[in-house]
Short mmCIF file of C-alpha atoms in Angstrom, two decimals:
data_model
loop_
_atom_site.label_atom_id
_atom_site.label_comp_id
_atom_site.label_asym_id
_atom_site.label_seq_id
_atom_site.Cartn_x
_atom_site.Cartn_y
_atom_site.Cartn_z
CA UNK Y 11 -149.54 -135.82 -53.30
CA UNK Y 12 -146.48 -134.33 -54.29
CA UNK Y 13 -144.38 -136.77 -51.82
CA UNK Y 14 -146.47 -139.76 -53.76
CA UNK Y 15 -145.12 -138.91 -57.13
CA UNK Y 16 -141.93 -138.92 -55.82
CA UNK Y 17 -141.97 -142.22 -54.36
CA UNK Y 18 -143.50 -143.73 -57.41
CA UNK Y 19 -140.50 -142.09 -59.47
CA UNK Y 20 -138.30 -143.80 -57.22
CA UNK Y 21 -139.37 -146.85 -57.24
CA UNK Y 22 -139.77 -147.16 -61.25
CA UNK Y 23 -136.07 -146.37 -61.24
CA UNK Y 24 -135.15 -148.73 -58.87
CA UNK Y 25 -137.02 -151.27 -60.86
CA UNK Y 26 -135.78 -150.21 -64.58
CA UNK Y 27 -134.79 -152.77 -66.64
CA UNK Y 28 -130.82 -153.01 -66.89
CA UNK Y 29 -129.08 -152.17 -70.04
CA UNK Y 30 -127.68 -154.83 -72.06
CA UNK Y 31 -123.72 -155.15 -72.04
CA UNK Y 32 -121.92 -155.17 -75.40
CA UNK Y 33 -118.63 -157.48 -75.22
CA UNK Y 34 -116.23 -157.49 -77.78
CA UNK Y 35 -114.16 -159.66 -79.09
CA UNK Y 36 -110.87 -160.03 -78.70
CA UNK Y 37 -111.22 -156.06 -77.53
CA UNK Y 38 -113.22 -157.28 -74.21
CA UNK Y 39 -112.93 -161.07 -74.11
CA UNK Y 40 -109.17 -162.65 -76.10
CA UNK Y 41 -111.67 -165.64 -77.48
CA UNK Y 42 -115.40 -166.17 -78.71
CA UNK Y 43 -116.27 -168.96 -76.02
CA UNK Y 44 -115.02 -166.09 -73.03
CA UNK Y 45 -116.86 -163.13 -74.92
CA UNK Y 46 -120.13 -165.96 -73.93
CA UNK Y 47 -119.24 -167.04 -70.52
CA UNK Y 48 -119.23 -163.33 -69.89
CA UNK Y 49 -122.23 -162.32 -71.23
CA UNK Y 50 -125.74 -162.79 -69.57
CA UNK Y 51 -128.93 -163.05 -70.97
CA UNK Y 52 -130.22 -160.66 -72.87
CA UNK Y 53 -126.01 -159.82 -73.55
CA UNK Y 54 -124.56 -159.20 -76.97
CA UNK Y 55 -120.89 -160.64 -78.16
CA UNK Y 56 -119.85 -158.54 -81.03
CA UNK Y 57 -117.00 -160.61 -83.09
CA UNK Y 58 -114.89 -158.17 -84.70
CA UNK Y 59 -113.04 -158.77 -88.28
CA UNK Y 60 -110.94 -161.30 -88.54
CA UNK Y 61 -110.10 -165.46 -88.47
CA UNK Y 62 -110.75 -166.79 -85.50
CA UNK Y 63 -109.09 -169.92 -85.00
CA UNK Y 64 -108.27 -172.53 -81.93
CA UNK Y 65 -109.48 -173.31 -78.57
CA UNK Y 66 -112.08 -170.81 -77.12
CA UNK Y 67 -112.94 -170.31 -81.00
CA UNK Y 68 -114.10 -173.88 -82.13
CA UNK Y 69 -116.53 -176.39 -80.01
CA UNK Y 70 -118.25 -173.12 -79.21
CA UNK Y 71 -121.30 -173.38 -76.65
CA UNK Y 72 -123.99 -171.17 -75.34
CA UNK Y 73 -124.17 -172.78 -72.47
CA UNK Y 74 -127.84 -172.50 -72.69
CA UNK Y 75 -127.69 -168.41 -72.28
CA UNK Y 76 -130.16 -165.84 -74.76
CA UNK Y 77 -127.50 -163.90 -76.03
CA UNK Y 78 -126.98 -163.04 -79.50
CA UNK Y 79 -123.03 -163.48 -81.11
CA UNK Y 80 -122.61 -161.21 -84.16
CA UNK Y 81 -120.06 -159.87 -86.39
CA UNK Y 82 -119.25 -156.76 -86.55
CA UNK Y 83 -119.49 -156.44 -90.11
CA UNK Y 84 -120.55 -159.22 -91.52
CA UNK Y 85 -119.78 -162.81 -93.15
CA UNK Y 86 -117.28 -162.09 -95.78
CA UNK Y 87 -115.26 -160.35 -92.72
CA UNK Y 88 -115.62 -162.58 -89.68
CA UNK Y 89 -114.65 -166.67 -90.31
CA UNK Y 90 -114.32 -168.90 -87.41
CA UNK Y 91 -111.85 -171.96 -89.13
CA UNK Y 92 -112.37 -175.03 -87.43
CA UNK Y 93 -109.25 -176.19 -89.15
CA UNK Y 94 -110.24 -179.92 -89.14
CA UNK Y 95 -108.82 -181.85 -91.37
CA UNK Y 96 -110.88 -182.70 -94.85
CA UNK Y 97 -109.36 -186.06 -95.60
CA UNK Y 98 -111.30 -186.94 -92.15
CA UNK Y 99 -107.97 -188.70 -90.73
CA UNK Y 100 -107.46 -185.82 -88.32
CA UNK Y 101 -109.36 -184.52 -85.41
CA UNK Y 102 -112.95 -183.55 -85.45
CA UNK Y 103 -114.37 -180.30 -84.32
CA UNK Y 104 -117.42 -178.21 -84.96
CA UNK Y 105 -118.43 -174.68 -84.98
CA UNK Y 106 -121.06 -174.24 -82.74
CA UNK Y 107 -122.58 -176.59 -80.51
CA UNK Y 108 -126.43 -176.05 -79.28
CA UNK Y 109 -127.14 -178.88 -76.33
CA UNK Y 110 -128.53 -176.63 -73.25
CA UNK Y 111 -131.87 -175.86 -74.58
CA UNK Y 112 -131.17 -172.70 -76.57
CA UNK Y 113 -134.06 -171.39 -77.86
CA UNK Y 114 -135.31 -168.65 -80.54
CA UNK Y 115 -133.80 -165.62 -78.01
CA UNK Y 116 -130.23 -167.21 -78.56
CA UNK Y 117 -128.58 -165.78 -81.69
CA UNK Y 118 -125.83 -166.39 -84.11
CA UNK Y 119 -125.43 -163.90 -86.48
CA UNK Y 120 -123.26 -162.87 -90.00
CA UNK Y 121 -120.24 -165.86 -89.05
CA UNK Y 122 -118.43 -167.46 -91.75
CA UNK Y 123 -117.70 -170.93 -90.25
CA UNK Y 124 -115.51 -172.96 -92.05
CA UNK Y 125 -113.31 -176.45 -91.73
CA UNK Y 126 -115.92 -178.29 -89.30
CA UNK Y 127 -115.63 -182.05 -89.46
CA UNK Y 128 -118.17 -184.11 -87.69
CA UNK Y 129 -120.30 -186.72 -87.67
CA UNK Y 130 -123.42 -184.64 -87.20
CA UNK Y 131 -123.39 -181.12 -87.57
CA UNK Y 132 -119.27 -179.84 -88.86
CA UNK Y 133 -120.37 -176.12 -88.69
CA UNK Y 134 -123.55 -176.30 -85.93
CA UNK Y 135 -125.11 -178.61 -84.16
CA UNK Y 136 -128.17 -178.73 -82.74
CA UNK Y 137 -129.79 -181.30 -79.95
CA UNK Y 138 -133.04 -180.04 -77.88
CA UNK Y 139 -132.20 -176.66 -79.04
CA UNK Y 140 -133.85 -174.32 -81.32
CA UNK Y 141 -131.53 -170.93 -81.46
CA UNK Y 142 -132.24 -168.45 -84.08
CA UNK Y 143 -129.33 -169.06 -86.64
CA UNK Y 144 -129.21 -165.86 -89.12
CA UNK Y 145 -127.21 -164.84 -91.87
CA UNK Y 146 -123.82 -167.01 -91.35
#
């Protein structure tokens, strides 16, 4: 009996779901976009304070992963600037793009996102996806 119970303990910790990894940004990953196409499902990017500006930090995509992006502390603190141009002569670029079937466990959280220019959707857009947008 006693060799039973051991076996069974064994196997539940063989089979123990793994932890979720924290990256951070620019502490783990130098851009937004890399914090994602590190993270796995189920992951968690953590933006730190800041403006967050240029490639790897504008046309952002989830690449259809359920992961959740979040500030660190907040809206007020954490602005991703586009830095398109308002008079609409200049290039056009988004926030966020949502195109790989994203759905409710895929996350944005507490972003400012500012300066987005596009046709449809300057801060986030959204085709066939349906990610849980909170707090930005």
């Amino acid at each position: 009996m006693r060799s039973v119970v051991l076996v069974l303990t064994l196997m539940l910790s063989l089979v123990a779901p793994a932890r979720a990894a924290v990256i951070r940004v620019p502490a783990d990953q130098p851009t937004i976009q890399d914090g994602i196409d590190a993270a796995g499902d189920g992951d968690q990017v953590v933006v730190a304070d800041g403006i967050y500006t240029g490639t790897g930090n504008r046309e952002i995509s989830f690449d259809g992963k359920a992961i959740t992006v979040v500030s660190e502390n907040g809206p007020t603190n954490c602005i991703i600037d586009c830095e398109s141009d308002p008079s609409g002569y200049g290039e056009r670029v988004r926030g966020f793009s949502f195109h790989s079937g994203e759905g409710l466990d895929s996350v944005l959280k507490g972003l400012t996102i500012r300066n987005g220019l596009s046709h449809h959707g300057g801060a986030i857009y959204c085709d066939g996806s349906s990610p849980s947008i909170i707090g930005n």
